[in-house]
Amino acid sequence: MERDLVIIGGGPAGLAAAIEAKKNGIDDILILERDKRLGGILQQCIHNGFGLHVFKEQLTGPEYAQRFIDEVEALGIDYKLETMVLHLSKDKRITALNPKDGLIEIKAKAIILAMGCRERTRGALNIPGSRPAGIFTAGSAQRFVNMEGYMVGKKVVILGSGDIGLIMARRMTLEGAEVKMVVEIMPYSTGLKRNIVQCLEDFDIPLLFNHTVTKIHGKHRVEGVTIARVNENKRPIEGTEKFVECDTLLLSVGLIPENELSREADIDINPITNGAYVSELMETSVEGIFACGNVVHVHDLVDYVTMESYLAGYGAAKYIKGERIKWEKIFKTIAMKGIRYVVPNFICPQNIREEVNFYMRVNDVYKNVYLVVRDKKGVIYKIKKNHVSPGEMERIKLSKEILQRVDEELVFELKEVEE
Amino acid sequence: MFDVIIVGAGIVGVSIARELSRYDLKCLVIEKSSDIANGSTKANSGILHAGYDAKEGTLKAKFNVLGSQMYEEICKELDVPYKRNGSLVLAFDDEDTKQIETLYERGLKNGVKELSIIDKNTLLSLEPNLQENVVGALYAKTAAIVSPFELAIALAENANENGVEFMLNTKVDKIYKEKDHFVIETNKGAFKSNYIVNAAGLFSDEINDMLGGEKFRIIPRRGEYCLFDKSSGNLVTRTIFQPPSKKGKGILVAPTVHGNLFVGPNAREIDIRDDVSTSREGIEEIIRGANRSVKNLNLRDIITSFAGVRATPSTGDFVINIPTKNAVNAAGIESPGLTAAPAIAPYVVSLLENQGLKLYKKANFINKRKNTKLFINMTEDEKRNALSVNSLYGRIICRCEHITEGDIVNAIKRPLGARTVDGVKKRVRAGMGRCQGGFCMPRVVEILSRELNVPMTEILKSEEGSYILTGRTK
């Protein structure tokens, strides 16, 4: 089978990318989704708070997804469900599998990677102790509770203050479970402030910073965990251990972009984000393969995923139509003091639509700082921030006009505000 | 009335069961846990040792070398992965060099073939990721790797297909003689048998006590392991040992038959026999140990850590003897027990025969298993055929290992099929990958529930009490 554009993943990223590509004149589009329905992880996010930026209203996850699914249907974009991509090559050949068609071979003119991310597990953290039932990643617990209608435990400790963990603290409480505490190894939360207020504080669930789980107890089912305070090197401090009785441990300790296919296609991966390096049009290091959403870097807000994915859809359309200018005069973006990473990573100014949204995360909590963008010649843009945190992604919008004048490189950094 | 009852469904018990299934006998395997290979066999290194470790003249030495020669054929018959990847014992200084020379000599005496001592340059050309301060190594080309639980399950399945019965979740409380046969009392009722084999692993001393055999004790020694993602799987191609110390063979670094990398085990005596918990100190110890052998170990690739307990006998050698008339001990089978198991089995059967068990070869013994291939391992043609017969092969459930619903349903429907989430994982690897079941575990619970026709809330992770769900939502 030959296709102009194949989109791997039918979550919010893939859907938005498909819509924008279609609107930009690409008709032969195929979305490959591994789940039974479109919408991705949003379908299990039944809480609200989605869509404030894109729709200026609060939607639940399934509602947010449905708006895009409806548009995909209205535009007549083709998709295949329960379809898992097994292989991807750099010459844009895809092998996929589903129960209806069996093995499918597709040659695409362009591909958009929108596979999203997966949760870090107990194994990745290497938490010592026994290996009983009752240890869940927050997302798989969420699937059981919200999609299947089953409870995963009665007395719960949550490790990590990532957003899914916070959301699940509230969800489990509403379902009658006792959420004893959320334990966070960092001195700050990795989740959104609003989730801490609405999911923990409103339910009197304690959040312990600088603490971690040092041991899991229980032979067959979790019977408790040992928690301890950690020092500045994140090592448990002896003598601070405390046993907490529980039957369930939920893990919300980070998300990892799912880039196994990208690696197979020899796409360059940024070790900081674990996602592909991308251009101003979200194109990866392999020509004609684009990427967007959580497979590039983990977002806090689906709204930003949507915006980024529109861009990827536009970029792929340009590429297919032969209108994407070759990367000749490009410059790189560089994350410096206080900034962990910036996306996109390289910019070809001629390809910019009207503006570029630069997404970045800081590496620690800072108060009263300037977020500064500069090139070889000097400061291009500067904004004062009262409070920045690794848990909240920062976004800076720069116009095409400004970016066309950039000399060699674009540096993003934090500067202290002088009193 | 059974002819033979085997206590224990670890690698030793099931090897004996398969051997007995060649004959016209009524046999039963009694296992206290919920599945085959749930004790020491589950967390075994999976290494088939060449046979230079054990002192000449011991049962360990004898059965190690024999067993190592038998496995390739067995694995082919049962269609389980086997890879002759070779092993290296590293030397870092003169003392180590003397040690590996001693091992070399011992290996020759034990009858190990294709054994050699290689110099630093040869060593580093074979394994470029070793630390630069190695000076040489003992190279054993006959060492191999297997997946211990897949192997044990395959042996059990094959024994079962040939008529051996299995009782799982069945714990032996008491054994006594009644007239000329044994009565074995369990939580699932009493069973009668003319002969009994003790292959109870970590608890084999307790069974020996019930049989009234000469006393020995099991000293449980725990070993911890870390398993790495397949992206680290090419760090070494051979199994890398360190020179042995009093505490054991040291920390090894090895590829698995499925392309992962693992490091471990340490050795720590413990009080509770089946305490397979890991410790921070233990994990740090094995990482330190592994870093002595290899460079470029990427700790970010660790996908899980686990521990197993060795059934170390107080006697220093395997306890294979006759505790009382018409009984045989196959006890205290610690390392190299996995390697030795296929050689121990016919020996145990001969000890039964010596005591009067009549052995008549079955005319219709089936030595192969059917329908064992995972979708991912099929050729393109096989895949298309499988899909045309069963569309469940088209639905990937475990995204990391590319295990399909067809594979999982197969694992459940096989002889002695999976009944638990861990049972599925051990048979077809769903949940073994980098996300450790994050995505597929809820789906596996659903499939088990559907295929076994039991409510989701009754699906267990592994043993009784390891419930996953606590009830319906409001």
Coordinates of N, CA and C in Angstrom, one line a residue, chain B residues 119-243:
Chain B
D119 N 44.5 -14.9 26.1 CA 45.2 -13.7 26.6 C 44.4 -12.4 26.5
K120 N 44.9 -11.3 27.0 CA 44.2 -10.1 27.1 C 43.7 -9.6 25.7
N121 N 44.5 -9.7 24.7 CA 44.2 -9.2 23.4 C 43.0 -10.0 22.8
T122 N 43.1 -11.3 22.9 CA 42.1 -12.2 22.3 C 40.8 -11.9 23.1
L123 N 40.9 -11.7 24.4 CA 39.7 -11.5 25.2 C 39.0 -10.2 24.8
L124 N 39.8 -9.1 24.7 CA 39.2 -7.8 24.4 C 38.7 -7.8 22.9
S125 N 39.2 -8.6 22.1 CA 38.7 -8.7 20.7 C 37.3 -9.4 20.7
L126 N 37.2 -10.4 21.6 CA 35.9 -11.1 21.7 C 34.9 -10.2 22.4
E127 N 35.3 -9.5 23.5 CA 34.4 -8.8 24.3 C 35.0 -7.4 24.5
P128 N 34.7 -6.4 23.6 CA 35.3 -5.1 23.7 C 34.8 -4.3 24.9
N129 N 33.7 -4.6 25.5 CA 33.2 -3.8 26.6 C 33.7 -4.2 28.0
L130 N 34.7 -5.1 28.0 CA 35.3 -5.5 29.3 C 36.2 -4.4 29.8
Q131 N 36.4 -4.4 31.1 CA 37.3 -3.4 31.6 C 38.7 -3.6 31.1
E132 N 39.5 -2.5 31.0 CA 40.8 -2.6 30.3 C 41.8 -3.4 31.2
N133 N 41.5 -3.5 32.5 CA 42.5 -4.1 33.4 C 42.4 -5.6 33.5
V134 N 41.6 -6.2 32.6 CA 41.7 -7.7 32.5 C 43.0 -8.1 32.0
V135 N 43.5 -9.3 32.4 CA 44.7 -9.8 31.9 C 44.6 -11.1 31.1
G136 N 43.4 -11.7 31.2 CA 43.2 -13.0 30.5 C 41.9 -13.6 31.0
A137 N 41.6 -14.8 30.4 CA 40.3 -15.4 30.9 C 40.3 -16.9 30.6
L138 N 39.5 -17.6 31.3 CA 39.2 -19.0 30.9 C 38.0 -18.9 30.0
Y139 N 38.1 -19.5 28.9 CA 37.1 -19.5 27.9 C 36.5 -20.9 27.7
A140 N 35.2 -21.0 28.0 CA 34.5 -22.3 27.9 C 33.4 -22.1 26.8
K141 N 33.7 -22.7 25.6 CA 32.8 -22.6 24.5 C 31.5 -23.3 24.6
T142 N 31.5 -24.3 25.6 CA 30.3 -25.2 25.7 C 29.2 -24.6 26.6
A143 N 29.6 -23.5 27.3 CA 28.6 -22.8 28.2 C 27.5 -22.3 27.3
A144 N 26.2 -22.3 27.9 CA 25.1 -21.8 27.1 C 24.1 -21.1 28.0
I145 N 23.1 -20.5 27.4 CA 22.1 -19.9 28.1 C 20.7 -20.4 27.7
V146 N 19.8 -20.4 28.7 CA 18.4 -20.8 28.4 C 17.5 -19.9 29.2
S147 N 16.2 -20.0 29.0 CA 15.3 -19.3 29.9 C 14.7 -20.3 30.9
P148 N 15.2 -20.3 32.2 CA 14.9 -21.4 33.1 C 13.4 -21.7 33.3
F149 N 12.6 -20.6 33.4 CA 11.2 -21.0 33.7 C 10.5 -21.5 32.4
E150 N 10.8 -20.9 31.2 CA 10.2 -21.4 30.0 C 10.6 -22.9 29.8
L151 N 11.8 -23.2 30.1 CA 12.3 -24.6 30.0 C 11.6 -25.5 30.9
A152 N 11.4 -25.1 32.2 CA 10.7 -25.9 33.2 C 9.3 -26.1 32.8
I153 N 8.7 -25.0 32.3 CA 7.3 -25.1 31.9 C 7.1 -26.1 30.7
A154 N 8.1 -26.0 29.8 CA 8.0 -26.9 28.6 C 8.2 -28.3 29.0
L155 N 9.1 -28.6 30.0 CA 9.2 -30.0 30.4 C 8.0 -30.5 31.1
A156 N 7.4 -29.6 31.9 CA 6.1 -30.0 32.6 C 5.0 -30.2 31.6
E157 N 4.9 -29.3 30.7 CA 3.8 -29.5 29.7 C 4.0 -30.8 28.9
N158 N 5.2 -31.1 28.6 CA 5.5 -32.3 27.8 C 5.2 -33.6 28.7
A159 N 5.6 -33.5 30.0 CA 5.3 -34.6 30.9 C 3.8 -34.8 31.0
N160 N 3.1 -33.6 31.1 CA 1.6 -33.7 31.2 C 1.0 -34.3 30.0
E161 N 1.5 -33.9 28.8 CA 0.9 -34.5 27.6 C 1.1 -36.0 27.5
N162 N 2.2 -36.4 28.2 CA 2.5 -37.9 28.3 C 1.9 -38.5 29.5
G163 N 1.0 -37.8 30.1 CA 0.2 -38.5 31.1 C 0.5 -38.2 32.6
V164 N 1.5 -37.4 32.9 CA 1.8 -37.1 34.3 C 0.8 -36.1 34.7
E165 N 0.2 -36.3 35.9 CA -0.7 -35.4 36.5 C 0.0 -34.3 37.3
F166 N -0.6 -33.2 37.5 CA 0.0 -32.1 38.3 C -1.1 -31.6 39.2
M167 N -0.7 -31.4 40.5 CA -1.6 -30.7 41.5 C -0.8 -29.5 41.9
L168 N -1.4 -28.3 41.6 CA -0.7 -27.0 42.0 C -1.4 -26.5 43.2
N169 N -0.9 -25.5 43.9 CA -1.4 -25.0 45.1 C -1.6 -26.1 46.2
T170 N -0.8 -27.0 46.1 CA -0.9 -28.2 47.0 C 0.3 -28.4 47.9
K171 N 0.1 -28.2 49.2 CA 1.2 -28.3 50.1 C 1.2 -29.5 50.9
V172 N 2.4 -30.2 50.9 CA 2.5 -31.5 51.6 C 2.6 -31.1 53.1
D173 N 1.7 -31.7 53.9 CA 1.7 -31.5 55.4 C 2.4 -32.7 56.1
K174 N 2.2 -33.9 55.6 CA 2.7 -35.1 56.3 C 2.8 -36.2 55.3
I175 N 3.8 -37.0 55.6 CA 4.0 -38.3 54.8 C 4.1 -39.4 55.7
Y176 N 3.4 -40.5 55.5 CA 3.6 -41.7 56.3 C 3.4 -43.0 55.5
K177 N 3.9 -44.1 56.0 CA 3.8 -45.4 55.3 C 2.5 -46.0 55.8
E178 N 1.8 -46.6 54.8 CA 0.6 -47.4 55.1 C 0.8 -48.7 54.4
K179 N 0.9 -49.8 55.1 CA 1.3 -51.1 54.4 C 2.6 -50.9 53.6
D180 N 2.5 -51.1 52.3 CA 3.7 -51.0 51.5 C 3.7 -49.7 50.7
H181 N 2.8 -48.8 50.9 CA 2.8 -47.5 50.1 C 2.8 -46.3 51.0
F182 N 3.1 -45.2 50.4 CA 3.1 -43.9 51.1 C 1.8 -43.2 51.0
V183 N 1.4 -42.5 52.1 CA 0.3 -41.6 52.1 C 0.8 -40.2 52.3
I184 N 0.4 -39.3 51.3 CA 0.9 -38.0 51.4 C -0.3 -37.1 51.7
E185 N -0.3 -36.5 52.9 CA -1.4 -35.6 53.2 C -1.1 -34.2 52.8
T186 N -2.1 -33.6 52.2 CA -1.9 -32.2 51.7 C -3.1 -31.4 52.1
N187 N -3.0 -30.1 51.8 CA -4.2 -29.2 52.0 C -5.3 -29.6 51.0
K188 N -5.0 -30.4 49.9 CA -6.0 -30.7 48.9 C -6.4 -32.2 49.1
G189 N -6.1 -32.8 50.3 CA -6.5 -34.2 50.5 C -5.3 -35.1 50.5
A190 N -5.5 -36.4 50.7 CA -4.4 -37.3 50.8 C -4.2 -38.1 49.5
F191 N -3.0 -38.4 49.1 CA -2.6 -39.1 47.9 C -1.8 -40.3 48.3
K192 N -2.0 -41.4 47.6 CA -1.3 -42.6 47.9 C -0.3 -42.9 46.7
S193 N 0.8 -43.4 47.1 CA 1.8 -43.7 46.0 C 2.7 -44.8 46.5
N194 N 3.2 -45.6 45.5 CA 4.2 -46.7 45.8 C 5.6 -46.1 46.0
Y195 N 5.9 -45.1 45.2 CA 7.2 -44.5 45.3 C 7.1 -42.9 45.5
I196 N 8.1 -42.4 46.0 CA 8.1 -40.9 46.2 C 9.4 -40.3 45.9
V197 N 9.4 -39.2 45.2 CA 10.6 -38.4 44.9 C 10.6 -37.1 45.5
N198 N 11.6 -36.7 46.3 CA 11.7 -35.4 47.0 C 12.5 -34.5 46.1
A199 N 11.7 -33.6 45.4 CA 12.4 -32.6 44.6 C 11.9 -31.2 45.1
A200 N 11.9 -31.1 46.4 CA 11.2 -29.9 47.0 C 12.1 -28.7 47.2
G201 N 13.2 -28.7 46.6 CA 14.1 -27.5 46.5 C 14.4 -26.9 47.9
L202 N 13.9 -25.7 48.1 CA 14.2 -24.9 49.3 C 13.7 -25.7 50.5
F203 N 12.7 -26.5 50.3 CA 12.0 -27.2 51.4 C 12.3 -28.7 51.4
S204 N 13.3 -29.1 50.6 CA 13.6 -30.5 50.5 C 14.1 -31.1 51.8
D205 N 14.7 -30.3 52.7 CA 15.1 -30.9 54.0 C 13.9 -31.3 54.8
E206 N 12.8 -30.5 54.7 CA 11.6 -30.8 55.5 C 10.9 -32.0 55.0
I207 N 10.9 -32.2 53.6 CA 10.3 -33.4 53.1 C 11.2 -34.6 53.5
N208 N 12.5 -34.5 53.4 CA 13.4 -35.5 53.9 C 13.2 -35.9 55.3
D209 N 12.9 -34.9 56.2 CA 12.6 -35.2 57.6 C 11.3 -36.0 57.6
M210 N 10.3 -35.7 56.8 CA 9.0 -36.4 56.8 C 9.2 -37.9 56.4
L211 N 10.2 -38.0 55.5 CA 10.5 -39.4 55.0 C 11.4 -40.1 56.0
G212 N 12.0 -39.4 57.0 CA 12.9 -40.1 57.9 C 14.3 -40.3 57.4
G213 N 14.7 -39.5 56.4 CA 16.0 -39.7 55.9 C 17.1 -39.2 56.8
E214 N 18.4 -39.5 56.4 CA 19.5 -38.9 57.1 C 19.5 -37.4 57.1
K215 N 19.7 -36.8 58.2 CA 19.5 -35.3 58.3 C 20.4 -34.5 57.5
F216 N 19.9 -33.5 56.8 CA 20.7 -32.4 56.2 C 19.8 -31.2 56.3
R217 N 20.4 -30.0 56.1 CA 19.7 -28.8 56.2 C 19.8 -28.0 54.9
I218 N 18.8 -27.3 54.6 CA 18.9 -26.3 53.5 C 19.3 -24.9 54.1
I219 N 20.3 -24.4 53.6 CA 20.7 -23.0 54.1 C 20.4 -22.1 52.9
P220 N 19.2 -21.4 53.1 CA 18.8 -20.5 52.0 C 19.8 -19.4 51.7
R221 N 20.2 -19.2 50.5 CA 21.1 -18.1 50.2 C 20.5 -17.3 49.0
R222 N 20.2 -16.0 49.3 CA 19.5 -15.2 48.3 C 20.5 -14.6 47.4
G223 N 20.1 -14.4 46.1 CA 20.9 -13.7 45.1 C 20.0 -12.7 44.4
E224 N 20.5 -11.5 44.3 CA 19.7 -10.4 43.7 C 20.2 -10.2 42.2
Y225 N 19.3 -9.8 41.4 CA 19.7 -9.5 40.0 C 19.1 -8.2 39.5
C226 N 19.7 -7.6 38.5 CA 19.1 -6.5 37.7 C 19.0 -6.9 36.3
L227 N 17.8 -6.7 35.7 CA 17.6 -7.0 34.3 C 17.6 -5.7 33.5
F228 N 18.3 -5.7 32.4 CA 18.4 -4.4 31.6 C 17.6 -4.6 30.3
D229 N 17.2 -3.4 29.8 CA 16.5 -3.4 28.5 C 17.3 -4.0 27.4
K230 N 16.6 -4.4 26.3 CA 17.3 -4.9 25.2 C 18.3 -4.0 24.5
S231 N 18.1 -2.7 24.7 CA 19.1 -1.7 24.2 C 20.4 -1.9 24.8
S232 N 20.5 -2.6 25.9 CA 21.8 -2.9 26.6 C 22.2 -4.3 26.3
G233 N 21.4 -5.0 25.5 CA 21.6 -6.5 25.3 C 22.9 -6.9 24.6
N234 N 23.5 -5.9 23.9 CA 24.7 -6.3 23.1 C 26.0 -5.9 23.9
L235 N 25.9 -5.5 25.1 CA 27.1 -5.1 25.8 C 28.1 -6.3 25.9
V236 N 27.6 -7.5 26.1 CA 28.5 -8.7 26.0 C 27.7 -9.8 25.2
T237 N 28.5 -10.7 24.6 CA 27.8 -11.8 23.9 C 28.0 -13.1 24.7
R238 N 29.1 -13.1 25.5 CA 29.3 -14.3 26.3 C 28.9 -14.0 27.8
T239 N 28.8 -15.1 28.5 CA 28.5 -14.9 29.9 C 29.8 -14.6 30.6
I240 N 29.9 -13.5 31.4 CA 31.1 -13.0 32.0 C 31.1 -13.3 33.5
F241 N 32.0 -14.2 33.9 CA 32.2 -14.5 35.3 C 33.4 -13.8 35.8
Q242 N 33.4 -13.6 37.2 CA 34.6 -13.2 37.8 C 35.2 -14.4 38.5
P243 N 36.5 -14.3 38.9 CA 37.1 -15.5 39.5 C 36.4 -15.8 40.8

